[in-house]
PDB file of C-alpha atoms in Angstrom:
ATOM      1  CA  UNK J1317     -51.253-206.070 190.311  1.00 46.00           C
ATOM      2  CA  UNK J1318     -51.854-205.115 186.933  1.00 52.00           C
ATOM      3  CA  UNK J1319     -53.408-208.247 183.981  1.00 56.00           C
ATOM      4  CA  UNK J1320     -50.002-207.937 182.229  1.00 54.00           C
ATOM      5  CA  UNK J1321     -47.810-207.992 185.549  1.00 52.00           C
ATOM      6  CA  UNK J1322     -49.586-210.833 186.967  1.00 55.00           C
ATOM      7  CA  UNK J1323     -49.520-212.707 183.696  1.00 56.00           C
ATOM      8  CA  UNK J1324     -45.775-212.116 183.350  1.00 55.00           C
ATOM      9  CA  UNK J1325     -44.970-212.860 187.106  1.00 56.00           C
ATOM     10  CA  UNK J1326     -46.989-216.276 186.271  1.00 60.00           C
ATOM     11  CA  UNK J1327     -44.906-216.930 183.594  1.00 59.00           C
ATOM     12  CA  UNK J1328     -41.484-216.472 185.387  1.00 58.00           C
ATOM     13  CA  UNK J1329     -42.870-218.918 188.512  1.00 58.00           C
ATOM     14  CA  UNK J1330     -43.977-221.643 185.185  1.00 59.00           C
ATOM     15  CA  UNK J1331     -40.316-222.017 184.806  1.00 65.00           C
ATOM     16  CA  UNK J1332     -39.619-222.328 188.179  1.00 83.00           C
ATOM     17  CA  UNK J1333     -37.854-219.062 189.042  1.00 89.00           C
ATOM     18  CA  UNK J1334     -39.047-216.477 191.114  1.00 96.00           C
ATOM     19  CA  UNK J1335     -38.713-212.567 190.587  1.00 97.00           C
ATOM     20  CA  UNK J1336     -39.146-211.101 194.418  1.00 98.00           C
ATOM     21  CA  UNK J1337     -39.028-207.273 194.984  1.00 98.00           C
ATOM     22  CA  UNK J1338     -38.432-205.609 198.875  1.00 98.00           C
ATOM     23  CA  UNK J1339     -38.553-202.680 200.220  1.00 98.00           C
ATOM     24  CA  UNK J1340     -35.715-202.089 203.175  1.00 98.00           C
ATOM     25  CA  UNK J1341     -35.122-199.734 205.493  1.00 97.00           C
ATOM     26  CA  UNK J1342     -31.934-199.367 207.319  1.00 98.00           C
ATOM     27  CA  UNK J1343     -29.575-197.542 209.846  1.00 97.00           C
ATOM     28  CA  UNK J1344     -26.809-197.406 208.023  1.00 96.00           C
ATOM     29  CA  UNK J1345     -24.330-196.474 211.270  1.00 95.00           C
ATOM     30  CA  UNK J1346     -22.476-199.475 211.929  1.00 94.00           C
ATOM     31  CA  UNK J1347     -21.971-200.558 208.162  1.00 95.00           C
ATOM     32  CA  UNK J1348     -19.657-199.557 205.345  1.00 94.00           C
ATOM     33  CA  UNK J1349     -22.124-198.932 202.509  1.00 94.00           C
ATOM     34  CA  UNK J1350     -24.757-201.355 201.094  1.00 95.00           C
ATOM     35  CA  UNK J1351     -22.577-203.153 198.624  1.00 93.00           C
ATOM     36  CA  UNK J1352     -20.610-206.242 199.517  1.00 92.00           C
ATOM     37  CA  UNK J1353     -17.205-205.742 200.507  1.00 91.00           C
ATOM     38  CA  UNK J1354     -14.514-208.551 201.258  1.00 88.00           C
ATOM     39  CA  UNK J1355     -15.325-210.533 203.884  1.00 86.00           C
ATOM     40  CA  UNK J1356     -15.227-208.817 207.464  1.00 86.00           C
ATOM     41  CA  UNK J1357     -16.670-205.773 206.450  1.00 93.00           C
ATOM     42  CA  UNK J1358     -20.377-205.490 207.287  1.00 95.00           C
ATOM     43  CA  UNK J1359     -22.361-204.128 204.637  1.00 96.00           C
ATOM     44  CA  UNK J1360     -25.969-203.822 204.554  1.00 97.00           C
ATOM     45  CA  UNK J1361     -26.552-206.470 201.541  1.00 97.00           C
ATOM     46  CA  UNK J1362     -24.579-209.116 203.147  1.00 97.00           C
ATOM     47  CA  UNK J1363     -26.951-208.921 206.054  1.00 97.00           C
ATOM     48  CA  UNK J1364     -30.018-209.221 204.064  1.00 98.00           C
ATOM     49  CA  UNK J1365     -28.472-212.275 201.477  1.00 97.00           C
ATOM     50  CA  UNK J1366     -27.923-214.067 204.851  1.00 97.00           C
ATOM     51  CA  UNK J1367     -31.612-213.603 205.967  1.00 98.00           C
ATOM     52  CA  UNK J1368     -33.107-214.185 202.694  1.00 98.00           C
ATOM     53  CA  UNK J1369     -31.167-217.408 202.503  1.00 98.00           C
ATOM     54  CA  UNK J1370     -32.264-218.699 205.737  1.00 97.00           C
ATOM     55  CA  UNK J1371     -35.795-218.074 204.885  1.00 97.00           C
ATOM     56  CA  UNK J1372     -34.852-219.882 201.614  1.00 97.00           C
ATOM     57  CA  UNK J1373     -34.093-223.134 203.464  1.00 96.00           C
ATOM     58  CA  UNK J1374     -30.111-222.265 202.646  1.00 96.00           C
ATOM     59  CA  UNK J1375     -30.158-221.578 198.979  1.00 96.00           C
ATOM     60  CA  UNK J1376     -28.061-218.209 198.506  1.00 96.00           C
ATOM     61  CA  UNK J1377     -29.681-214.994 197.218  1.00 96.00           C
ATOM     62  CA  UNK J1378     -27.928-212.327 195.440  1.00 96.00           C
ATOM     63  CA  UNK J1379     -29.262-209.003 195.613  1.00 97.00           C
ATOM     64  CA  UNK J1380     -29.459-205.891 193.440  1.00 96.00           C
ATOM     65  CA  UNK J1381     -30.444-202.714 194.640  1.00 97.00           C
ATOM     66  CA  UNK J1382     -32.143-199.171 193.623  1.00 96.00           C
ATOM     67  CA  UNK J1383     -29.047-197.685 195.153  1.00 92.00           C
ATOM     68  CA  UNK J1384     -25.903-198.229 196.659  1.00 92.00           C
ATOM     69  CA  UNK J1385     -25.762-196.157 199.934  1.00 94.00           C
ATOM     70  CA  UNK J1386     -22.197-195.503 201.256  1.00 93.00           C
ATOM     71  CA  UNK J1387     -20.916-196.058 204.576  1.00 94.00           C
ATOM     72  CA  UNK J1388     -22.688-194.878 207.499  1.00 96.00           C
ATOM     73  CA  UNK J1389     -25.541-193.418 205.103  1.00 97.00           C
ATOM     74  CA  UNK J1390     -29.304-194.460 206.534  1.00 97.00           C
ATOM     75  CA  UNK J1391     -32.086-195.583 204.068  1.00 97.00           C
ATOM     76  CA  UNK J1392     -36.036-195.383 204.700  1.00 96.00           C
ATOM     77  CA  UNK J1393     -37.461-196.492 200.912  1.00 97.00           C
ATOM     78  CA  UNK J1394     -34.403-198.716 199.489  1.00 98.00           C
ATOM     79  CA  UNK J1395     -35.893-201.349 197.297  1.00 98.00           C
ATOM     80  CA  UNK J1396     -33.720-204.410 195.993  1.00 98.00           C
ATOM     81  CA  UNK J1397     -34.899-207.593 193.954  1.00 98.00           C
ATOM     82  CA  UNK J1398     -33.650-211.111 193.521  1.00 98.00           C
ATOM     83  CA  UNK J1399     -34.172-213.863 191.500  1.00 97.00           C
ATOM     84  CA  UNK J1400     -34.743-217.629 193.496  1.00 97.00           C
ATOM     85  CA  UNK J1401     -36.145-221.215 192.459  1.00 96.00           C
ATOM     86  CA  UNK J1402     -37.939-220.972 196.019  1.00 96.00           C
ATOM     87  CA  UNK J1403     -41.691-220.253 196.401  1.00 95.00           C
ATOM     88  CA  UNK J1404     -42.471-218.080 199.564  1.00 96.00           C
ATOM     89  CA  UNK J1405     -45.391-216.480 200.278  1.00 96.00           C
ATOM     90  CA  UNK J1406     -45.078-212.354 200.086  1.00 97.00           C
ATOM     91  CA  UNK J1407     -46.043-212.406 203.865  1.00 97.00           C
ATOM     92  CA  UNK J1408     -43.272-215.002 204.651  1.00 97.00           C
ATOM     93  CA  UNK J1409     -40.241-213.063 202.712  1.00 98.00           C
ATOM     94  CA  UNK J1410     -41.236-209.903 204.798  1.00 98.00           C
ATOM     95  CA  UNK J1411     -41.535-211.730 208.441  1.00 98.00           C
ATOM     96  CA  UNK J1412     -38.781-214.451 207.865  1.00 97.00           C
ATOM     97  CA  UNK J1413     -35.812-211.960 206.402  1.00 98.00           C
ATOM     98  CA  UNK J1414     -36.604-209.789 209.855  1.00 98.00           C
ATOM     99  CA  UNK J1415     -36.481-212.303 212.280  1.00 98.00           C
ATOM    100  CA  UNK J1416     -33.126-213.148 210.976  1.00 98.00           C
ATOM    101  CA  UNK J1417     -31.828-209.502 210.445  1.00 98.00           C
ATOM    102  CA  UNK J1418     -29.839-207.059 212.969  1.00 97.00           C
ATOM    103  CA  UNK J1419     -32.255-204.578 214.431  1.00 96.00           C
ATOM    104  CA  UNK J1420     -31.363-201.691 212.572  1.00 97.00           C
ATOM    105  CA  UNK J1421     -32.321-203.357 209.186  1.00 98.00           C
ATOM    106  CA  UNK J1422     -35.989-204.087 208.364  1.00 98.00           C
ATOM    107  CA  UNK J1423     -37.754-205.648 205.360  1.00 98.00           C
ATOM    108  CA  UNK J1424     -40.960-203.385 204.895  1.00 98.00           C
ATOM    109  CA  UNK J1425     -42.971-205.071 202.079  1.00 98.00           C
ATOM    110  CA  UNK J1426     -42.241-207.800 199.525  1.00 98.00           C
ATOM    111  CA  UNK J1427     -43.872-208.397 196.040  1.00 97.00           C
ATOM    112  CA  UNK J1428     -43.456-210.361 192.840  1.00 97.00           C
ATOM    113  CA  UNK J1429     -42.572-208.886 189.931  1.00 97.00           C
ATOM    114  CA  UNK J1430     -42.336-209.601 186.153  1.00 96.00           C
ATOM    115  CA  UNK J1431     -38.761-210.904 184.807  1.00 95.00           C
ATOM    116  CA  UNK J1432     -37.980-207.655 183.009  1.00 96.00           C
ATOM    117  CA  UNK J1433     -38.260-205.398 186.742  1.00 97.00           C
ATOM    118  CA  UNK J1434     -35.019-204.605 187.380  1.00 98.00           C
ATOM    119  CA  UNK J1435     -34.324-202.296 191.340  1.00 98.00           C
ATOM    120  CA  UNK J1436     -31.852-200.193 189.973  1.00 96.00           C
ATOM    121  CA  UNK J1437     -32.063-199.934 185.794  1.00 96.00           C
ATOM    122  CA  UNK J1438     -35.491-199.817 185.778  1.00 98.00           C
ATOM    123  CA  UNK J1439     -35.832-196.895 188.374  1.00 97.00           C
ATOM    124  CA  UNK J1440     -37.092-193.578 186.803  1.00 97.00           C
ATOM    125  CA  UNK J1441     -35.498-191.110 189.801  1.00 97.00           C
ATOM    126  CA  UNK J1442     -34.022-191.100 193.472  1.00 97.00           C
ATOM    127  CA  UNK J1443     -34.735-189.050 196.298  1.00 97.00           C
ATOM    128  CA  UNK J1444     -32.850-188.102 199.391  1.00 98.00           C
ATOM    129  CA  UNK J1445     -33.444-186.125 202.513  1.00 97.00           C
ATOM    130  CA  UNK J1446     -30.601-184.647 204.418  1.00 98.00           C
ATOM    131  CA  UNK J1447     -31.318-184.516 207.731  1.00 98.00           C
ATOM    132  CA  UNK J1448     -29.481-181.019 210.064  1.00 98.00           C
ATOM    133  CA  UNK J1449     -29.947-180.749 213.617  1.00 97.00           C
ATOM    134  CA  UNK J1450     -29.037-176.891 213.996  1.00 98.00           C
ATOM    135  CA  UNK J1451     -28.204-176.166 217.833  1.00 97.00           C
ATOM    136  CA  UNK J1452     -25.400-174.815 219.730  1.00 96.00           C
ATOM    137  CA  UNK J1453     -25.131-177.853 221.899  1.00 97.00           C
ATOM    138  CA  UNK J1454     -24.904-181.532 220.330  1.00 95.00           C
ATOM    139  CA  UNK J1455     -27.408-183.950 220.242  1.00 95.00           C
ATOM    140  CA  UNK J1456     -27.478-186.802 222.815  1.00 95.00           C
ATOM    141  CA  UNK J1457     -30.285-188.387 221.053  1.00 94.00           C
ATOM    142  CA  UNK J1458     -30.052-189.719 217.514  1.00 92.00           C
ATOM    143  CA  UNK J1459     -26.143-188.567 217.298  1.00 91.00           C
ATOM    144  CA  UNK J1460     -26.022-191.107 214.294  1.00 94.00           C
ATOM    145  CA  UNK J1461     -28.886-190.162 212.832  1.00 96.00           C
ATOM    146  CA  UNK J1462     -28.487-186.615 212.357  1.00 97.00           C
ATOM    147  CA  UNK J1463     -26.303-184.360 211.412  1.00 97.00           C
ATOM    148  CA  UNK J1464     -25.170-181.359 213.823  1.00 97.00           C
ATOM    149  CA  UNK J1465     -24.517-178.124 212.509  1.00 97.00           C
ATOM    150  CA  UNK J1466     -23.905-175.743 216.020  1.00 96.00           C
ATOM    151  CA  UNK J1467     -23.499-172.695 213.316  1.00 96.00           C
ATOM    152  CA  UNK J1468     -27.180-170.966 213.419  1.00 97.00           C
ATOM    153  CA  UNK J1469     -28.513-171.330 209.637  1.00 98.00           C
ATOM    154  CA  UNK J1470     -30.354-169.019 208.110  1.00 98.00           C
ATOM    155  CA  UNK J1471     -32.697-171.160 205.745  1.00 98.00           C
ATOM    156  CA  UNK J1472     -33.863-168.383 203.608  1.00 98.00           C
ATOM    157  CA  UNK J1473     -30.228-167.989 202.523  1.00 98.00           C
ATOM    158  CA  UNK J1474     -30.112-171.895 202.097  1.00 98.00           C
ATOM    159  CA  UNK J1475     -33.031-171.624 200.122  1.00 98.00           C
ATOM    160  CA  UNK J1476     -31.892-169.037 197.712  1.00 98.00           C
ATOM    161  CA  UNK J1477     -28.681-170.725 196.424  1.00 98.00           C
ATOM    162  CA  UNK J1478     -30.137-174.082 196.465  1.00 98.00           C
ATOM    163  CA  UNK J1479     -32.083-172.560 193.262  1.00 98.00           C
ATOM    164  CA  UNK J1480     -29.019-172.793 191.509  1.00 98.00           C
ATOM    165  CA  UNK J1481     -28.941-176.699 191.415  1.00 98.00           C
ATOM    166  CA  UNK J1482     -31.980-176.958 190.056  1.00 98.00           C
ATOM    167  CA  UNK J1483     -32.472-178.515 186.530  1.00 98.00           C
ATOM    168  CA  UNK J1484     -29.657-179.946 183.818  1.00 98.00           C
ATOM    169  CA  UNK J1485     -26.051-179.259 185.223  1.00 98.00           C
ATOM    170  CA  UNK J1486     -22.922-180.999 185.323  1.00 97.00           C
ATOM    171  CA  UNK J1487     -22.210-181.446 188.790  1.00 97.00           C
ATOM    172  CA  UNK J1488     -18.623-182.552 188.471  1.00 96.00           C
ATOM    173  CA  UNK J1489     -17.875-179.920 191.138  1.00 96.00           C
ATOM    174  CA  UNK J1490     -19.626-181.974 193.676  1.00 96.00           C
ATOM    175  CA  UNK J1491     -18.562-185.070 192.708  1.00 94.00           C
ATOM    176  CA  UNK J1492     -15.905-187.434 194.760  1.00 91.00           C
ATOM    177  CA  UNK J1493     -12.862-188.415 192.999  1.00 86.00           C
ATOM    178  CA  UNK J1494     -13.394-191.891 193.287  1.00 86.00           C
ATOM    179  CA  UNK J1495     -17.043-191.183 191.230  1.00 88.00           C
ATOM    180  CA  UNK J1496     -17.521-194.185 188.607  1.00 84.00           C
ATOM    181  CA  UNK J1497     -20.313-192.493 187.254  1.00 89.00           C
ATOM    182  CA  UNK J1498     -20.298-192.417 183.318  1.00 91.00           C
ATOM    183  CA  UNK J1499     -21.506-188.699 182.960  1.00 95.00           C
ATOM    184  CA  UNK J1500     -21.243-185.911 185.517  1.00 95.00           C
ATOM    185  CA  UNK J1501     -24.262-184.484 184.005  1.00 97.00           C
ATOM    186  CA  UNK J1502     -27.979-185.167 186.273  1.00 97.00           C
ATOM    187  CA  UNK J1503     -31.035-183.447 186.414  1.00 98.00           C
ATOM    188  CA  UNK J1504     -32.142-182.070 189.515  1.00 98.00           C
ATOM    189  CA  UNK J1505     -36.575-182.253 189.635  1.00 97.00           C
ATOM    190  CA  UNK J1506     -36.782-180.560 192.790  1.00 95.00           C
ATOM    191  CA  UNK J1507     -34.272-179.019 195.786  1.00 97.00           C
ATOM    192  CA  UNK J1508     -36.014-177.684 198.805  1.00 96.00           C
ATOM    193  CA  UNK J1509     -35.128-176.761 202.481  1.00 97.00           C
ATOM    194  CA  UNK J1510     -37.980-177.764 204.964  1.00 95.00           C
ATOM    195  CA  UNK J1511     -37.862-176.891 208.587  1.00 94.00           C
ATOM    196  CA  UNK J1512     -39.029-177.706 211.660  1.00 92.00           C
ATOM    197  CA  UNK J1513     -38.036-176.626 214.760  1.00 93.00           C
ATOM    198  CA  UNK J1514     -34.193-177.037 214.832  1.00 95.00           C
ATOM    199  CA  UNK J1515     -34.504-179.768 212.208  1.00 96.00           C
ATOM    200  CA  UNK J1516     -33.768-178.088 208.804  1.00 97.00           C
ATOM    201  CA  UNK J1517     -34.113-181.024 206.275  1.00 97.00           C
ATOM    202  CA  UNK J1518     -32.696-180.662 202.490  1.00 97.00           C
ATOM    203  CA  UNK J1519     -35.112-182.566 200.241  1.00 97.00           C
ATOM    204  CA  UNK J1520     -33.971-183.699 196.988  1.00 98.00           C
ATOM    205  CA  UNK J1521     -35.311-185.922 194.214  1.00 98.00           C
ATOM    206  CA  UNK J1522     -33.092-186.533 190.623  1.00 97.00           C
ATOM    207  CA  UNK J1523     -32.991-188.995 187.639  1.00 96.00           C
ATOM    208  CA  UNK J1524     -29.635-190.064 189.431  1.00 94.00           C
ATOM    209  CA  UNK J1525     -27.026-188.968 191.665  1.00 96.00           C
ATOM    210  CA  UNK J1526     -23.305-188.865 191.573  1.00 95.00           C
ATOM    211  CA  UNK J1527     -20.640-190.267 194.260  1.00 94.00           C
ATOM    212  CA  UNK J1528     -21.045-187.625 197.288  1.00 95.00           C
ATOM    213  CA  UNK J1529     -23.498-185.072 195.681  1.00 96.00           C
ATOM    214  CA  UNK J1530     -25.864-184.541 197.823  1.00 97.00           C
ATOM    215  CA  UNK J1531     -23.130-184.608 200.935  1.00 97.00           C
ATOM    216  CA  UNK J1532     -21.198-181.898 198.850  1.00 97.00           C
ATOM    217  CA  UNK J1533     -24.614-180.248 198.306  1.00 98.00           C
ATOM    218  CA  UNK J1534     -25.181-180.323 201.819  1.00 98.00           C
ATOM    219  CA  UNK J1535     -21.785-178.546 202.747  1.00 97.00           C
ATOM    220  CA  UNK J1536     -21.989-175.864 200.050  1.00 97.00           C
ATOM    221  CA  UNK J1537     -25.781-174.857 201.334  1.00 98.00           C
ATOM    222  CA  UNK J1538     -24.644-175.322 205.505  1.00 97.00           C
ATOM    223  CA  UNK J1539     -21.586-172.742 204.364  1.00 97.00           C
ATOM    224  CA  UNK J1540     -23.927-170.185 202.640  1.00 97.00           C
ATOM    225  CA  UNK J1541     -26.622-170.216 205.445  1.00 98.00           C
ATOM    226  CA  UNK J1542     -23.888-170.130 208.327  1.00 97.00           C
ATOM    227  CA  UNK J1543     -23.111-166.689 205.723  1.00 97.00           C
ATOM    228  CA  UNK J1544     -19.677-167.622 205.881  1.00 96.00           C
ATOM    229  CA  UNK J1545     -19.867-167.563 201.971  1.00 97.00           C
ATOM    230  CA  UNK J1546     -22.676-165.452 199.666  1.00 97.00           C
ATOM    231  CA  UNK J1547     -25.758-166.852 198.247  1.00 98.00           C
ATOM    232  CA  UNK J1548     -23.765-166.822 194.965  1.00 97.00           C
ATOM    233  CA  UNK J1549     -21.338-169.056 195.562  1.00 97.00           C
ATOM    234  CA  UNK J1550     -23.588-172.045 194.911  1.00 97.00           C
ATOM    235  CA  UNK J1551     -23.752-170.708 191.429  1.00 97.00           C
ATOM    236  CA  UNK J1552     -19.760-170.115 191.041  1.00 97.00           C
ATOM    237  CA  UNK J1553     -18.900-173.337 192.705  1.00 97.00           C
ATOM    238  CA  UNK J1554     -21.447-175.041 190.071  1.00 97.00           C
ATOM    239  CA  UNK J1555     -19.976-173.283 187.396  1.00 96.00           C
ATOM    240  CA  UNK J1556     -15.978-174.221 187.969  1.00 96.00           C
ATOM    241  CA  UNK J1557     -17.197-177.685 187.469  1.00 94.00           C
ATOM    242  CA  UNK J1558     -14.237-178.527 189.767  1.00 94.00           C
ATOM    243  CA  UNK J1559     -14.226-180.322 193.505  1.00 93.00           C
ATOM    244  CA  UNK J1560     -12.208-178.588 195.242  1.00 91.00           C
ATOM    245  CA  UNK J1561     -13.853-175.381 194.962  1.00 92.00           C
ATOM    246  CA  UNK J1562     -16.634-176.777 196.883  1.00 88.00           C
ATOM    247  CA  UNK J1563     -15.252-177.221 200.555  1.00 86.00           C
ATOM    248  CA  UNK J1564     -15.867-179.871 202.840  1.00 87.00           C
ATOM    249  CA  UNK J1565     -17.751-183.096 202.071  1.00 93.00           C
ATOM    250  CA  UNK J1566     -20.720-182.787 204.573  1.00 95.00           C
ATOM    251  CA  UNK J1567     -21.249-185.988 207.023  1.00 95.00           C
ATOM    252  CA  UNK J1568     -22.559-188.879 206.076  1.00 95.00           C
ATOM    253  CA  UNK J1569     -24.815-189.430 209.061  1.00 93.00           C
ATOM    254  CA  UNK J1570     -27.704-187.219 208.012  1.00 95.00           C
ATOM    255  CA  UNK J1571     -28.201-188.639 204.560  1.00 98.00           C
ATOM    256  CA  UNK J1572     -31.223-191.045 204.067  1.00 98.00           C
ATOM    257  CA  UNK J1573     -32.358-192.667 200.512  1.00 98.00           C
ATOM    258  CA  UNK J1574     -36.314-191.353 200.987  1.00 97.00           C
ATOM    259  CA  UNK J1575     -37.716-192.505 197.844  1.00 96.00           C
ATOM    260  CA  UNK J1576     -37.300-194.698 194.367  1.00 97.00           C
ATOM    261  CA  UNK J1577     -39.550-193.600 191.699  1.00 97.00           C
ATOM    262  CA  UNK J1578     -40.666-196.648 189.072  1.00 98.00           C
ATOM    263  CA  UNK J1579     -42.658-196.676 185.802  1.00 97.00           C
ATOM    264  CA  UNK J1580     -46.489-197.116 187.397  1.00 96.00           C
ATOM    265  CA  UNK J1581     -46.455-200.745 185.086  1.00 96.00           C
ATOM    266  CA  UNK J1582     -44.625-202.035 188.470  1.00 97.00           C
ATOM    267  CA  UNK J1583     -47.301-200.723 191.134  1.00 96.00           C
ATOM    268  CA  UNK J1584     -44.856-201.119 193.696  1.00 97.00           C
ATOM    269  CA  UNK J1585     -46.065-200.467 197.829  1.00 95.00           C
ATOM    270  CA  UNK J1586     -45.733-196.858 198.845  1.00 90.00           C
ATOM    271  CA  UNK J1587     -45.345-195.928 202.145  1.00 88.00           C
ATOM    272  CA  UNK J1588     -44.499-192.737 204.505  1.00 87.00           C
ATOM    273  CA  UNK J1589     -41.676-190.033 203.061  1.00 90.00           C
ATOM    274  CA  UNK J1590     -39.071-190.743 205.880  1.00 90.00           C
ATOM    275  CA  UNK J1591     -37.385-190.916 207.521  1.00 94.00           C
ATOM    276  CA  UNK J1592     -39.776-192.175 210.370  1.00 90.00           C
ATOM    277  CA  UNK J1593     -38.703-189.784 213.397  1.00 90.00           C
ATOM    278  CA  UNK J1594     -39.726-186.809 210.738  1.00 90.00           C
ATOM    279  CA  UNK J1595     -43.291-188.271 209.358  1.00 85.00           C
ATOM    280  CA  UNK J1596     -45.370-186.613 212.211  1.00 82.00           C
ATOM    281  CA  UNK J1597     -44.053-183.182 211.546  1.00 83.00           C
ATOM    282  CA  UNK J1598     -46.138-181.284 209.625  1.00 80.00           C
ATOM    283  CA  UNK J1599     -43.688-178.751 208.082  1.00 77.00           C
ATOM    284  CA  UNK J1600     -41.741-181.845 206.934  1.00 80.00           C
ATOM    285  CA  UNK J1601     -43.939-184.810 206.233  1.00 68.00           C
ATOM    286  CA  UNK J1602     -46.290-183.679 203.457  1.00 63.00           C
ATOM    287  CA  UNK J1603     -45.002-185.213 199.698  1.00 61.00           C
ATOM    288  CA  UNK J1604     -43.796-182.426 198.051  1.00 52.00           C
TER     289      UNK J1604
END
């Protein structure tokens, strides 16, 4: 940690409140979303309030995160911070909040951070990976963790249009209706197709994302390189700046948050570009 981080972390614990950052990871298959929903509903932030408390000795902790995954979408690099009058070692947070989470959640690092760190305003850009599995036959294995496309691909194809999306565009054609986004308007930094074997993964990394746009994404590139549309389309379907024009939303299973990129001030822990079943493969795992 940094002089001015460690001096401004010492002042928040002087007061007696605590500034904790995490880093989660998370099958997303069995929840609706990260965000808190009425009570019921299992969401991926109620599960990790309830752990935190418990390593808390029962005082609550509210949580805000780098991004709010939707239901049934996977995360390898979320991060999330609180704020707590409870002193924990780093070492503690991490091993407590797993003993007392669900097996497909896991808390990969922990870290204290200055008062001004905030997960989500203070991030700088997102990435995703969408994961295809691109076979006649479906998957057995990892059925929730992939998403099965039995229409052979052609990535070159995939690779082409995907150029379109690239850079400044209002992306209100691939944007769900129920989008609460301010401006349809992102910046794309980078869009590529990687593959491996049958895997074909779309890698992509923005200042910010809209409601559904890389799932939209997704569907417009799996329709060009199944050449059931031309490599032009991705450019036209931009362009109309309306939904509908895109096709179907594509599943939510294959989507993981990869990556949150911070100011380097925060020197937050950086660990393998997931998700983890893909880090060994070297067509795939390399930072690009």
């Amino acid at each position: 940690m940094s002089d001015g981080l460690t001096t401004t972390a010492a002042a928040s614990a002087a007061v007696g409140v605590f500034k904790i950052a995490l880093g989660v990871e998370y099958k997303g298959s069995r929840y609706r979303g990260f965000q808190r929903q009425r009570a019921g509903v299992p969401t991926i932030q109620e599960s990790l309030e309830k752990a935190l408390a418990k390593v808390a000795g029962g005082v609550p902790v509210t949580l805000s995160c780098a991004g709010r995954t939707d239901a049934l979408v996977h995360a390898s690099a979320q991060v999330v911070h609180f704020n707590t009058p409870v002193e924990r070692s780093m070492h503690a947070w991490v091993m407590g909040a797993n003993m007392n989470l669900p097996g497909d959640i896991s808390v990969t690092w922990a870290k204290s951070m200055p008062a001004h760190f905030d997960a989500r305003f203070c991030a700088q850009a997102r990435r995703y990976r969408y994961v295809i599995y691109n076979d006649q036959i479906r998957p057995a294995h990892m059925a929730e963790e992939v998403t099965w496309n039995h229409r052979p691909l052609d990535v070159e194809r995939m690779r082409e249009a995907a150029k379109a999306f690239i850079g400044t565009h209002d992306f209100s054609a691939f944007r769900a209706r129920q989008c609460q986004a301010k401006s349809p308007i992102k910046t794309v930094h980078h869009l590529e197709l990687l593959q491996h074997g049958r895997f074909i993964v779309l890698d992509i990394r923005a200042n910010a994302f809209l409601h559904h746009m890389v799932r939209n994404l997704a569907g417009v590139l799996m329709t060009i390189g199944a050449g059931e549309r031309p490599v032009e389309w991705a450019q036209e379907v931009l362009e109309t700046r309306v939904r509908r024009t895109g096709g179907v939303t594509a599943h939510p299973y294959g989507l993981y948050l990869v990556q949150v990129d911070y100011p380097d001030e925060f020197d937050l822990p950086k660990r393998y570009l997931g998700p983890h079943f893909l880090s060994g493969l070297p067509d795939v795992a390399a930072d690009a």
